[in-house]
JSON list of C-alpha atoms in Angstrom, two decimals:
[
{"chain": "A", "resi": 1, "resn": "UNK", "atom": "CA", "xyz": [5.83, 32.15, -4.10]},
{"chain": "A", "resi": 2, "resn": "UNK", "atom": "CA", "xyz": [6.69, 35.66, -3.46]},
{"chain": "A", "resi": 3, "resn": "UNK", "atom": "CA", "xyz": [4.45, 38.57, -2.46]},
{"chain": "A", "resi": 4, "resn": "UNK", "atom": "CA", "xyz": [6.28, 41.36, -4.39]},
{"chain": "A", "resi": 5, "resn": "UNK", "atom": "CA", "xyz": [5.57, 40.97, -8.16]},
{"chain": "A", "resi": 6, "resn": "UNK", "atom": "CA", "xyz": [8.03, 41.95, -10.84]},
{"chain": "A", "resi": 7, "resn": "UNK", "atom": "CA", "xyz": [6.78, 44.95, -12.71]},
{"chain": "A", "resi": 8, "resn": "UNK", "atom": "CA", "xyz": [5.73, 42.97, -15.79]},
{"chain": "A", "resi": 9, "resn": "UNK", "atom": "CA", "xyz": [3.71, 40.54, -13.58]},
{"chain": "A", "resi": 10, "resn": "UNK", "atom": "CA", "xyz": [2.18, 43.34, -11.70]},
{"chain": "A", "resi": 11, "resn": "UNK", "atom": "CA", "xyz": [0.92, 44.85, -15.08]},
{"chain": "A", "resi": 12, "resn": "UNK", "atom": "CA", "xyz": [-0.95, 41.53, -15.59]},
{"chain": "A", "resi": 13, "resn": "UNK", "atom": "CA", "xyz": [-2.33, 41.57, -12.12]},
{"chain": "A", "resi": 14, "resn": "UNK", "atom": "CA", "xyz": [-3.45, 45.22, -12.56]},
{"chain": "A", "resi": 15, "resn": "UNK", "atom": "CA", "xyz": [-5.06, 44.25, -15.87]},
{"chain": "A", "resi": 16, "resn": "UNK", "atom": "CA", "xyz": [-7.00, 41.36, -14.32]},
{"chain": "A", "resi": 17, "resn": "UNK", "atom": "CA", "xyz": [-8.29, 43.65, -11.55]},
{"chain": "A", "resi": 18, "resn": "UNK", "atom": "CA", "xyz": [-9.14, 46.35, -14.02]},
{"chain": "A", "resi": 19, "resn": "UNK", "atom": "CA", "xyz": [-11.31, 43.86, -16.06]},
{"chain": "A", "resi": 20, "resn": "UNK", "atom": "CA", "xyz": [-13.06, 42.78, -12.83]},
{"chain": "A", "resi": 21, "resn": "UNK", "atom": "CA", "xyz": [-11.34, 39.37, -12.22]},
{"chain": "A", "resi": 22, "resn": "UNK", "atom": "CA", "xyz": [-10.05, 38.07, -8.94]},
{"chain": "A", "resi": 23, "resn": "UNK", "atom": "CA", "xyz": [-7.43, 35.81, -10.34]},
{"chain": "A", "resi": 24, "resn": "UNK", "atom": "CA", "xyz": [-4.11, 36.06, -8.51]},
{"chain": "A", "resi": 25, "resn": "UNK", "atom": "CA", "xyz": [-0.66, 36.27, -10.23]},
{"chain": "A", "resi": 26, "resn": "UNK", "atom": "CA", "xyz": [1.94, 34.39, -8.42]},
{"chain": "A", "resi": 27, "resn": "UNK", "atom": "CA", "xyz": [5.70, 34.26, -8.98]},
{"chain": "A", "resi": 28, "resn": "UNK", "atom": "CA", "xyz": [7.30, 30.84, -8.68]},
{"chain": "A", "resi": 29, "resn": "UNK", "atom": "CA", "xyz": [10.88, 30.05, -7.59]},
{"chain": "A", "resi": 30, "resn": "UNK", "atom": "CA", "xyz": [11.44, 28.07, -10.77]},
{"chain": "A", "resi": 31, "resn": "UNK", "atom": "CA", "xyz": [11.11, 29.09, -14.38]},
{"chain": "A", "resi": 32, "resn": "UNK", "atom": "CA", "xyz": [7.77, 28.63, -16.16]},
{"chain": "A", "resi": 33, "resn": "UNK", "atom": "CA", "xyz": [9.25, 29.57, -19.52]},
{"chain": "A", "resi": 34, "resn": "UNK", "atom": "CA", "xyz": [8.17, 26.26, -21.14]},
{"chain": "A", "resi": 35, "resn": "UNK", "atom": "CA", "xyz": [4.96, 24.42, -20.58]},
{"chain": "A", "resi": 36, "resn": "UNK", "atom": "CA", "xyz": [6.87, 21.53, -18.97]},
{"chain": "A", "resi": 37, "resn": "UNK", "atom": "CA", "xyz": [8.76, 23.96, -16.67]},
{"chain": "A", "resi": 38, "resn": "UNK", "atom": "CA", "xyz": [5.46, 25.59, -15.74]},
{"chain": "A", "resi": 39, "resn": "UNK", "atom": "CA", "xyz": [3.72, 22.25, -15.05]},
{"chain": "A", "resi": 40, "resn": "UNK", "atom": "CA", "xyz": [6.67, 21.02, -12.91]},
{"chain": "A", "resi": 41, "resn": "UNK", "atom": "CA", "xyz": [6.87, 24.38, -10.91]},
{"chain": "A", "resi": 42, "resn": "UNK", "atom": "CA", "xyz": [3.00, 24.47, -10.43]},
{"chain": "A", "resi": 43, "resn": "UNK", "atom": "CA", "xyz": [2.61, 20.67, -9.75]},
{"chain": "A", "resi": 44, "resn": "UNK", "atom": "CA", "xyz": [0.01, 20.25, -12.53]},
{"chain": "A", "resi": 45, "resn": "UNK", "atom": "CA", "xyz": [-0.26, 18.29, -15.84]},
{"chain": "A", "resi": 46, "resn": "UNK", "atom": "CA", "xyz": [1.40, 19.86, -18.86]},
{"chain": "A", "resi": 47, "resn": "UNK", "atom": "CA", "xyz": [-2.03, 19.74, -20.54]},
{"chain": "A", "resi": 48, "resn": "UNK", "atom": "CA", "xyz": [-3.34, 22.31, -18.02]},
{"chain": "A", "resi": 49, "resn": "UNK", "atom": "CA", "xyz": [-0.85, 24.91, -19.12]},
{"chain": "A", "resi": 50, "resn": "UNK", "atom": "CA", "xyz": [-2.20, 27.48, -21.57]},
{"chain": "A", "resi": 51, "resn": "UNK", "atom": "CA", "xyz": [0.91, 28.36, -23.51]},
{"chain": "A", "resi": 52, "resn": "UNK", "atom": "CA", "xyz": [0.84, 31.56, -25.47]},
{"chain": "A", "resi": 53, "resn": "UNK", "atom": "CA", "xyz": [2.63, 31.52, -28.81]},
{"chain": "A", "resi": 54, "resn": "UNK", "atom": "CA", "xyz": [2.95, 34.72, -30.97]},
{"chain": "A", "resi": 55, "resn": "UNK", "atom": "CA", "xyz": [3.04, 34.32, -34.80]},
{"chain": "A", "resi": 56, "resn": "UNK", "atom": "CA", "xyz": [3.61, 37.11, -37.32]},
{"chain": "A", "resi": 57, "resn": "UNK", "atom": "CA", "xyz": [0.84, 37.52, -39.91]},
{"chain": "A", "resi": 58, "resn": "UNK", "atom": "CA", "xyz": [2.91, 37.94, -42.99]},
{"chain": "A", "resi": 59, "resn": "UNK", "atom": "CA", "xyz": [0.66, 40.22, -45.29]},
{"chain": "A", "resi": 60, "resn": "UNK", "atom": "CA", "xyz": [-0.58, 42.36, -42.37]},
{"chain": "A", "resi": 61, "resn": "UNK", "atom": "CA", "xyz": [2.63, 42.28, -40.31]},
{"chain": "A", "resi": 62, "resn": "UNK", "atom": "CA", "xyz": [0.56, 41.98, -37.22]},
{"chain": "A", "resi": 63, "resn": "UNK", "atom": "CA", "xyz": [0.71, 39.47, -34.36]},
{"chain": "A", "resi": 64, "resn": "UNK", "atom": "CA", "xyz": [-1.50, 36.48, -33.94]},
{"chain": "A", "resi": 65, "resn": "UNK", "atom": "CA", "xyz": [-1.78, 34.85, -30.45]},
{"chain": "A", "resi": 66, "resn": "UNK", "atom": "CA", "xyz": [-2.38, 31.08, -30.30]},
{"chain": "A", "resi": 67, "resn": "UNK", "atom": "CA", "xyz": [-3.15, 29.92, -26.80]},
{"chain": "A", "resi": 68, "resn": "UNK", "atom": "CA", "xyz": [-2.60, 26.11, -26.76]},
{"chain": "A", "resi": 69, "resn": "UNK", "atom": "CA", "xyz": [-2.68, 23.34, -24.28]},
{"chain": "A", "resi": 70, "resn": "UNK", "atom": "CA", "xyz": [0.89, 22.56, -23.20]},
{"chain": "A", "resi": 71, "resn": "UNK", "atom": "CA", "xyz": [0.79, 19.07, -24.66]},
{"chain": "A", "resi": 72, "resn": "UNK", "atom": "CA", "xyz": [-0.31, 20.23, -28.16]},
{"chain": "A", "resi": 73, "resn": "UNK", "atom": "CA", "xyz": [1.94, 20.99, -30.99]},
{"chain": "A", "resi": 74, "resn": "UNK", "atom": "CA", "xyz": [0.33, 23.87, -33.03]},
{"chain": "A", "resi": 75, "resn": "UNK", "atom": "CA", "xyz": [-0.21, 22.82, -36.69]},
{"chain": "A", "resi": 76, "resn": "UNK", "atom": "CA", "xyz": [0.43, 26.08, -38.68]},
{"chain": "A", "resi": 77, "resn": "UNK", "atom": "CA", "xyz": [-1.44, 24.76, -41.63]},
{"chain": "A", "resi": 78, "resn": "UNK", "atom": "CA", "xyz": [-4.62, 24.26, -39.38]},
{"chain": "A", "resi": 79, "resn": "UNK", "atom": "CA", "xyz": [-4.27, 27.75, -38.12]},
{"chain": "A", "resi": 80, "resn": "UNK", "atom": "CA", "xyz": [-3.67, 29.40, -41.64]},
{"chain": "A", "resi": 81, "resn": "UNK", "atom": "CA", "xyz": [-7.05, 27.68, -42.62]},
{"chain": "A", "resi": 82, "resn": "UNK", "atom": "CA", "xyz": [-8.74, 30.12, -40.33]},
{"chain": "A", "resi": 83, "resn": "UNK", "atom": "CA", "xyz": [-6.90, 33.34, -41.87]},
{"chain": "A", "resi": 84, "resn": "UNK", "atom": "CA", "xyz": [-6.63, 35.12, -44.99]},
{"chain": "A", "resi": 85, "resn": "UNK", "atom": "CA", "xyz": [-2.94, 35.43, -44.41]},
{"chain": "A", "resi": 86, "resn": "UNK", "atom": "CA", "xyz": [0.26, 33.40, -43.98]},
{"chain": "A", "resi": 87, "resn": "UNK", "atom": "CA", "xyz": [1.89, 32.73, -40.74]},
{"chain": "A", "resi": 88, "resn": "UNK", "atom": "CA", "xyz": [5.57, 33.80, -40.15]},
{"chain": "A", "resi": 89, "resn": "UNK", "atom": "CA", "xyz": [7.95, 33.40, -37.19]},
{"chain": "A", "resi": 90, "resn": "UNK", "atom": "CA", "xyz": [7.81, 36.23, -34.59]},
{"chain": "A", "resi": 91, "resn": "UNK", "atom": "CA", "xyz": [11.34, 36.96, -33.22]},
{"chain": "A", "resi": 92, "resn": "UNK", "atom": "CA", "xyz": [11.81, 38.17, -29.72]},
{"chain": "A", "resi": 93, "resn": "UNK", "atom": "CA", "xyz": [11.81, 41.84, -30.73]},
{"chain": "A", "resi": 94, "resn": "UNK", "atom": "CA", "xyz": [8.57, 41.50, -32.67]},
{"chain": "A", "resi": 95, "resn": "UNK", "atom": "CA", "xyz": [6.95, 39.80, -29.61]},
{"chain": "A", "resi": 96, "resn": "UNK", "atom": "CA", "xyz": [8.10, 42.51, -27.16]},
{"chain": "A", "resi": 97, "resn": "UNK", "atom": "CA", "xyz": [7.25, 45.23, -29.54]},
{"chain": "A", "resi": 98, "resn": "UNK", "atom": "CA", "xyz": [3.65, 44.15, -30.00]},
{"chain": "A", "resi": 99, "resn": "UNK", "atom": "CA", "xyz": [2.81, 42.56, -26.55]},
{"chain": "A", "resi": 100, "resn": "UNK", "atom": "CA", "xyz": [5.12, 44.36, -24.18]},
{"chain": "A", "resi": 101, "resn": "UNK", "atom": "CA", "xyz": [6.39, 41.17, -22.79]},
{"chain": "A", "resi": 102, "resn": "UNK", "atom": "CA", "xyz": [9.17, 38.68, -23.24]},
{"chain": "A", "resi": 103, "resn": "UNK", "atom": "CA", "xyz": [8.90, 35.32, -24.96]},
{"chain": "A", "resi": 104, "resn": "UNK", "atom": "CA", "xyz": [8.22, 32.79, -22.09]},
{"chain": "A", "resi": 105, "resn": "UNK", "atom": "CA", "xyz": [6.20, 35.26, -20.11]},
{"chain": "A", "resi": 106, "resn": "UNK", "atom": "CA", "xyz": [3.60, 36.35, -22.72]},
{"chain": "A", "resi": 107, "resn": "UNK", "atom": "CA", "xyz": [0.16, 36.37, -20.95]},
{"chain": "A", "resi": 108, "resn": "UNK", "atom": "CA", "xyz": [-3.16, 35.96, -22.61]},
{"chain": "A", "resi": 109, "resn": "UNK", "atom": "CA", "xyz": [-4.13, 39.56, -21.95]},
{"chain": "A", "resi": 110, "resn": "UNK", "atom": "CA", "xyz": [-2.73, 43.03, -21.21]},
{"chain": "A", "resi": 111, "resn": "UNK", "atom": "CA", "xyz": [-0.79, 43.49, -24.41]},
{"chain": "A", "resi": 112, "resn": "UNK", "atom": "CA", "xyz": [0.39, 46.84, -25.74]},
{"chain": "A", "resi": 113, "resn": "UNK", "atom": "CA", "xyz": [-2.27, 46.38, -28.66]},
{"chain": "A", "resi": 114, "resn": "UNK", "atom": "CA", "xyz": [-5.28, 44.32, -29.44]},
{"chain": "A", "resi": 115, "resn": "UNK", "atom": "CA", "xyz": [-4.18, 40.99, -30.82]},
{"chain": "A", "resi": 116, "resn": "UNK", "atom": "CA", "xyz": [-6.15, 38.52, -32.78]},
{"chain": "A", "resi": 117, "resn": "UNK", "atom": "CA", "xyz": [-6.39, 35.29, -30.56]},
{"chain": "A", "resi": 118, "resn": "UNK", "atom": "CA", "xyz": [-7.11, 31.70, -31.22]},
{"chain": "A", "resi": 119, "resn": "UNK", "atom": "CA", "xyz": [-7.70, 29.41, -28.27]},
{"chain": "A", "resi": 120, "resn": "UNK", "atom": "CA", "xyz": [-7.03, 25.54, -28.38]},
{"chain": "A", "resi": 121, "resn": "UNK", "atom": "CA", "xyz": [-10.38, 23.74, -28.13]},
{"chain": "A", "resi": 122, "resn": "UNK", "atom": "CA", "xyz": [-8.60, 21.13, -26.11]},
{"chain": "A", "resi": 123, "resn": "UNK", "atom": "CA", "xyz": [-8.28, 23.56, -23.07]},
{"chain": "A", "resi": 124, "resn": "UNK", "atom": "CA", "xyz": [-12.03, 23.58, -22.70]},
{"chain": "A", "resi": 125, "resn": "UNK", "atom": "CA", "xyz": [-11.96, 19.99, -21.14]},
{"chain": "A", "resi": 126, "resn": "UNK", "atom": "CA", "xyz": [-10.23, 21.24, -18.03]},
{"chain": "A", "resi": 127, "resn": "UNK", "atom": "CA", "xyz": [-11.86, 22.84, -15.00]},
{"chain": "A", "resi": 128, "resn": "UNK", "atom": "CA", "xyz": [-8.73, 25.04, -14.29]},
{"chain": "A", "resi": 129, "resn": "UNK", "atom": "CA", "xyz": [-5.76, 25.90, -16.34]},
{"chain": "A", "resi": 130, "resn": "UNK", "atom": "CA", "xyz": [-2.61, 28.06, -15.78]},
{"chain": "A", "resi": 131, "resn": "UNK", "atom": "CA", "xyz": [-1.33, 30.92, -18.01]},
{"chain": "A", "resi": 132, "resn": "UNK", "atom": "CA", "xyz": [1.77, 33.04, -18.14]},
{"chain": "A", "resi": 133, "resn": "UNK", "atom": "CA", "xyz": [1.58, 36.32, -16.31]},
{"chain": "A", "resi": 134, "resn": "UNK", "atom": "CA", "xyz": [4.08, 38.63, -17.93]},
{"chain": "A", "resi": 135, "resn": "UNK", "atom": "CA", "xyz": [7.40, 37.10, -16.57]},
{"chain": "A", "resi": 136, "resn": "UNK", "atom": "CA", "xyz": [9.00, 33.81, -17.07]},
{"chain": "A", "resi": 137, "resn": "UNK", "atom": "CA", "xyz": [8.29, 32.83, -13.51]},
{"chain": "A", "resi": 138, "resn": "UNK", "atom": "CA", "xyz": [4.83, 34.36, -13.10]},
{"chain": "A", "resi": 139, "resn": "UNK", "atom": "CA", "xyz": [1.55, 32.49, -13.74]},
{"chain": "A", "resi": 140, "resn": "UNK", "atom": "CA", "xyz": [-2.12, 32.85, -12.85]},
{"chain": "A", "resi": 141, "resn": "UNK", "atom": "CA", "xyz": [-4.87, 30.20, -12.61]},
{"chain": "A", "resi": 142, "resn": "UNK", "atom": "CA", "xyz": [-8.05, 30.65, -14.53]},
{"chain": "A", "resi": 143, "resn": "UNK", "atom": "CA", "xyz": [-10.94, 28.81, -16.12]},
{"chain": "A", "resi": 144, "resn": "UNK", "atom": "CA", "xyz": [-11.22, 28.06, -19.94]},
{"chain": "A", "resi": 145, "resn": "UNK", "atom": "CA", "xyz": [-14.39, 30.21, -19.89]},
{"chain": "A", "resi": 146, "resn": "UNK", "atom": "CA", "xyz": [-12.46, 33.05, -18.32]},
{"chain": "A", "resi": 147, "resn": "UNK", "atom": "CA", "xyz": [-9.74, 32.67, -20.95]},
{"chain": "A", "resi": 148, "resn": "UNK", "atom": "CA", "xyz": [-12.30, 33.12, -23.65]},
{"chain": "A", "resi": 149, "resn": "UNK", "atom": "CA", "xyz": [-13.79, 36.21, -21.95]},
{"chain": "A", "resi": 150, "resn": "UNK", "atom": "CA", "xyz": [-10.45, 37.86, -21.21]},
{"chain": "A", "resi": 151, "resn": "UNK", "atom": "CA", "xyz": [-9.10, 37.41, -24.72]},
{"chain": "A", "resi": 152, "resn": "UNK", "atom": "CA", "xyz": [-12.26, 37.55, -26.75]},
{"chain": "A", "resi": 153, "resn": "UNK", "atom": "CA", "xyz": [-10.45, 34.66, -28.37]},
{"chain": "A", "resi": 154, "resn": "UNK", "atom": "CA", "xyz": [-11.91, 32.33, -30.98]},
{"chain": "A", "resi": 155, "resn": "UNK", "atom": "CA", "xyz": [-11.85, 28.59, -30.14]},
{"chain": "A", "resi": 156, "resn": "UNK", "atom": "CA", "xyz": [-10.40, 26.32, -32.74]},
{"chain": "A", "resi": 157, "resn": "UNK", "atom": "CA", "xyz": [-8.59, 23.05, -33.34]},
{"chain": "A", "resi": 158, "resn": "UNK", "atom": "CA", "xyz": [-4.91, 23.87, -33.24]},
{"chain": "A", "resi": 159, "resn": "UNK", "atom": "CA", "xyz": [-3.47, 20.40, -33.81]}
]
């Protein structure tokens, strides 16, 4: 773990502090771009990884953030049942434009704009989870309750 954070990871650390949280962003020597890579680098179970997936709302042309347990595959039909819109794929440019971060490093907070957020109910069963922190090698530890508070996210079944 390094002490000097990349700019994008420092942005997330600054946002955490600004919101009054003491969670510490850490950069790991190995990639955390995928849930499996993150779990391997951290030394935790894949289920404890809170992966951030950005979708594109077709009608509104806005982003939707789904934060899911690393072991869960997101069921788009299930997600759509909570919306008055259809889900589309968000390419790398769309993700960066709306969040300010690259795919593989999208954190649950600190985006360029407010983003509608759904949180996987399966994450609530764990005492501690890990989320991306703005860079493909940066993460931070948090509780499911903190995740809900930080994102103002709605807890749903994503499977």
